[in-house]
Amino acid sequence: MVSEFPAGLSRDEVQYLMQINDDVVHLERVDGPAAMWKVSVSVEGADPVHMLADNGINEIYFQVFVQIDVDHIVEALRVLQPYATVGLTLMNDSLYIRSAFYLDFSNMHALSNTLRAVALAYRAYQRATVNVG
């Protein structure tokens, strides 16, 4: 069976796939940037994780960000160990859980797995920091 969305996703396909993804409970285009969305993802009935999804100016990468507290970087590093495709990035002195993939060689599963992995990683981070001062 050939996928309806073979490798090499376009910006329009990225948006459409987020619209039909069962884990996405809210999707809103951000005014200004060429391709940025506010996305809320709920995995396995958990409260939604609010993140930014960005396809950037050049449409080469798709990336997802969730801001976290820079004071909890050690906890973040610990909980991200099992998430091979999820890491941390620093932008404008703010710390984010981030995952990305290269669109040219990816399909719809890369998109859904990226959204899901970031949501699960953020939930793990929240659990790890709930009682940390």
Short mmCIF file of C-alpha atoms in Angstrom, two decimals:
data_model
loop_
_atom_site.label_atom_id
_atom_site.label_comp_id
_atom_site.label_asym_id
_atom_site.label_seq_id
_atom_site.Cartn_x
_atom_site.Cartn_y
_atom_site.Cartn_z
CA MET A 1 0.00 0.00 0.00
CA VAL A 2 1.39 3.40 -1.00
CA SER A 3 1.01 6.25 1.50
CA GLU A 4 -1.20 9.18 0.58
CA PHE A 5 1.59 11.33 2.05
CA PRO A 6 4.92 9.93 0.82
CA ALA A 7 8.27 11.33 1.94
CA GLY A 8 8.71 15.01 1.16
CA LEU A 9 5.97 16.93 2.95
CA SER A 10 4.91 20.38 1.76
CA ARG A 11 3.87 23.22 4.08
CA ASP A 12 0.21 22.68 3.13
CA GLU A 13 0.49 18.96 3.90
CA VAL A 14 2.09 19.75 7.28
CA GLN A 15 -0.85 21.95 8.21
CA TYR A 16 -3.40 19.42 6.94
CA LEU A 17 -1.75 16.56 8.84
CA MET A 18 -1.87 18.56 12.07
CA GLN A 19 -5.57 19.30 11.42
CA ILE A 20 -6.43 15.60 11.10
CA ASN A 21 -4.12 14.34 13.87
CA ASP A 22 -6.22 12.88 16.71
CA ASP A 23 -3.70 14.07 19.33
CA VAL A 24 -4.00 17.72 18.21
CA VAL A 25 -6.82 19.32 20.19
CA HIS A 26 -6.14 22.90 19.08
CA LEU A 27 -4.38 24.36 16.05
CA GLU A 28 -4.04 28.05 15.30
CA ARG A 29 -1.89 29.81 12.73
CA VAL A 30 0.39 32.50 14.21
CA ASP A 31 0.10 35.85 12.43
CA GLY A 32 3.34 37.14 10.96
CA PRO A 33 5.71 34.20 10.43
CA ALA A 34 5.41 32.31 7.15
CA ALA A 35 4.55 29.00 8.79
CA MET A 36 4.12 28.92 12.55
CA TRP A 37 1.29 27.44 14.55
CA LYS A 38 0.16 27.27 18.17
CA VAL A 39 -0.58 23.61 18.75
CA SER A 40 -2.09 21.86 21.75
CA VAL A 41 -1.43 18.13 21.90
CA SER A 42 -3.11 15.67 24.25
CA VAL A 43 -1.60 12.19 24.43
CA GLU A 44 -3.49 9.31 26.02
CA GLY A 45 -6.12 11.60 27.56
CA ALA A 46 -3.63 13.79 29.46
CA ASP A 47 -4.04 17.54 29.72
CA PRO A 48 -2.95 19.24 26.50
CA VAL A 49 0.63 20.44 26.07
CA HIS A 50 0.75 23.86 24.42
CA MET A 51 3.61 24.23 21.95
CA LEU A 52 4.78 26.16 18.92
CA ALA A 53 5.26 24.36 15.61
CA ASP A 54 7.46 26.04 13.01
CA ASN A 55 8.15 25.25 9.39
CA GLY A 56 10.48 28.22 9.02
CA ILE A 57 11.27 30.50 6.16
CA ASN A 58 12.95 27.87 3.99
CA GLU A 59 10.47 25.00 4.48
CA ILE A 60 13.34 22.55 5.05
CA TYR A 61 12.71 21.58 8.68
CA PHE A 62 9.66 21.20 10.88
CA GLN A 63 10.28 21.83 14.56
CA VAL A 64 8.24 21.90 17.74
CA PHE A 65 9.05 23.90 20.89
CA VAL A 66 7.77 23.99 24.48
CA GLN A 67 9.28 26.54 26.83
CA ILE A 68 10.53 25.29 30.19
CA ASP A 69 12.14 26.89 33.24
CA VAL A 70 15.87 27.43 32.77
CA ASP A 71 16.31 26.79 36.51
CA HIS A 72 15.28 23.15 35.91
CA ILE A 73 17.78 22.27 33.19
CA VAL A 74 19.21 19.34 35.17
CA GLU A 75 15.77 17.78 35.62
CA ALA A 76 15.03 18.35 31.93
CA LEU A 77 18.24 16.62 30.88
CA ARG A 78 17.44 13.64 33.11
CA VAL A 79 13.91 13.09 31.83
CA LEU A 80 14.83 13.56 28.16
CA GLN A 81 17.26 10.61 28.15
CA PRO A 82 14.66 8.09 26.86
CA TYR A 83 13.46 10.45 24.12
CA ALA A 84 16.07 10.01 21.39
CA THR A 85 14.52 12.59 19.05
CA VAL A 86 13.90 15.27 21.67
CA GLY A 87 16.45 17.71 23.07
CA LEU A 88 16.89 21.15 24.57
CA THR A 89 17.61 24.45 22.88
CA LEU A 90 18.27 27.95 24.14
CA MET A 91 16.74 30.90 22.29
CA ASN A 92 16.89 34.50 23.51
CA ASP A 93 17.87 33.31 27.01
CA SER A 94 14.81 31.03 27.19
CA LEU A 95 15.05 27.24 27.39
CA TYR A 96 12.88 24.95 25.27
CA ILE A 97 12.23 21.26 24.81
CA ARG A 98 12.61 20.85 21.04
CA SER A 99 12.29 18.22 18.36
CA ALA A 100 12.65 18.59 14.61
CA PHE A 101 12.85 16.62 11.41
CA TYR A 102 13.94 17.21 7.83
CA LEU A 103 10.86 17.42 5.59
CA ASP A 104 12.40 16.16 2.35
CA PHE A 105 12.85 12.61 3.60
CA SER A 106 9.99 12.41 6.09
CA ASN A 107 6.36 11.42 5.97
CA MET A 108 3.22 11.90 8.06
CA HIS A 109 4.55 9.60 10.79
CA ALA A 110 7.53 11.87 11.44
CA LEU A 111 5.12 14.73 12.06
CA SER A 112 2.80 12.84 14.39
CA ASN A 113 5.70 11.18 16.22
CA THR A 114 7.42 14.56 16.74
CA LEU A 115 4.30 16.15 18.23
CA ARG A 116 3.69 13.12 20.42
CA ALA A 117 7.32 12.82 21.60
CA VAL A 118 7.48 16.47 22.67
CA ALA A 119 4.17 16.20 24.53
CA LEU A 120 5.33 13.06 26.36
CA ALA A 121 8.73 14.57 27.15
CA TYR A 122 7.12 17.73 28.50
CA ARG A 123 4.80 15.68 30.73
CA ALA A 124 7.84 13.81 32.08
CA TYR A 125 9.55 17.15 32.73
CA GLN A 126 6.48 18.42 34.60
CA ARG A 127 6.40 15.31 36.80
CA ALA A 128 10.12 15.69 37.56
CA THR A 129 9.80 19.34 38.56
CA VAL A 130 6.54 19.27 40.51
CA ASN A 131 8.26 19.22 43.92
CA VAL A 132 11.51 20.93 43.00
CA GLY A 133 12.03 24.44 44.41
#
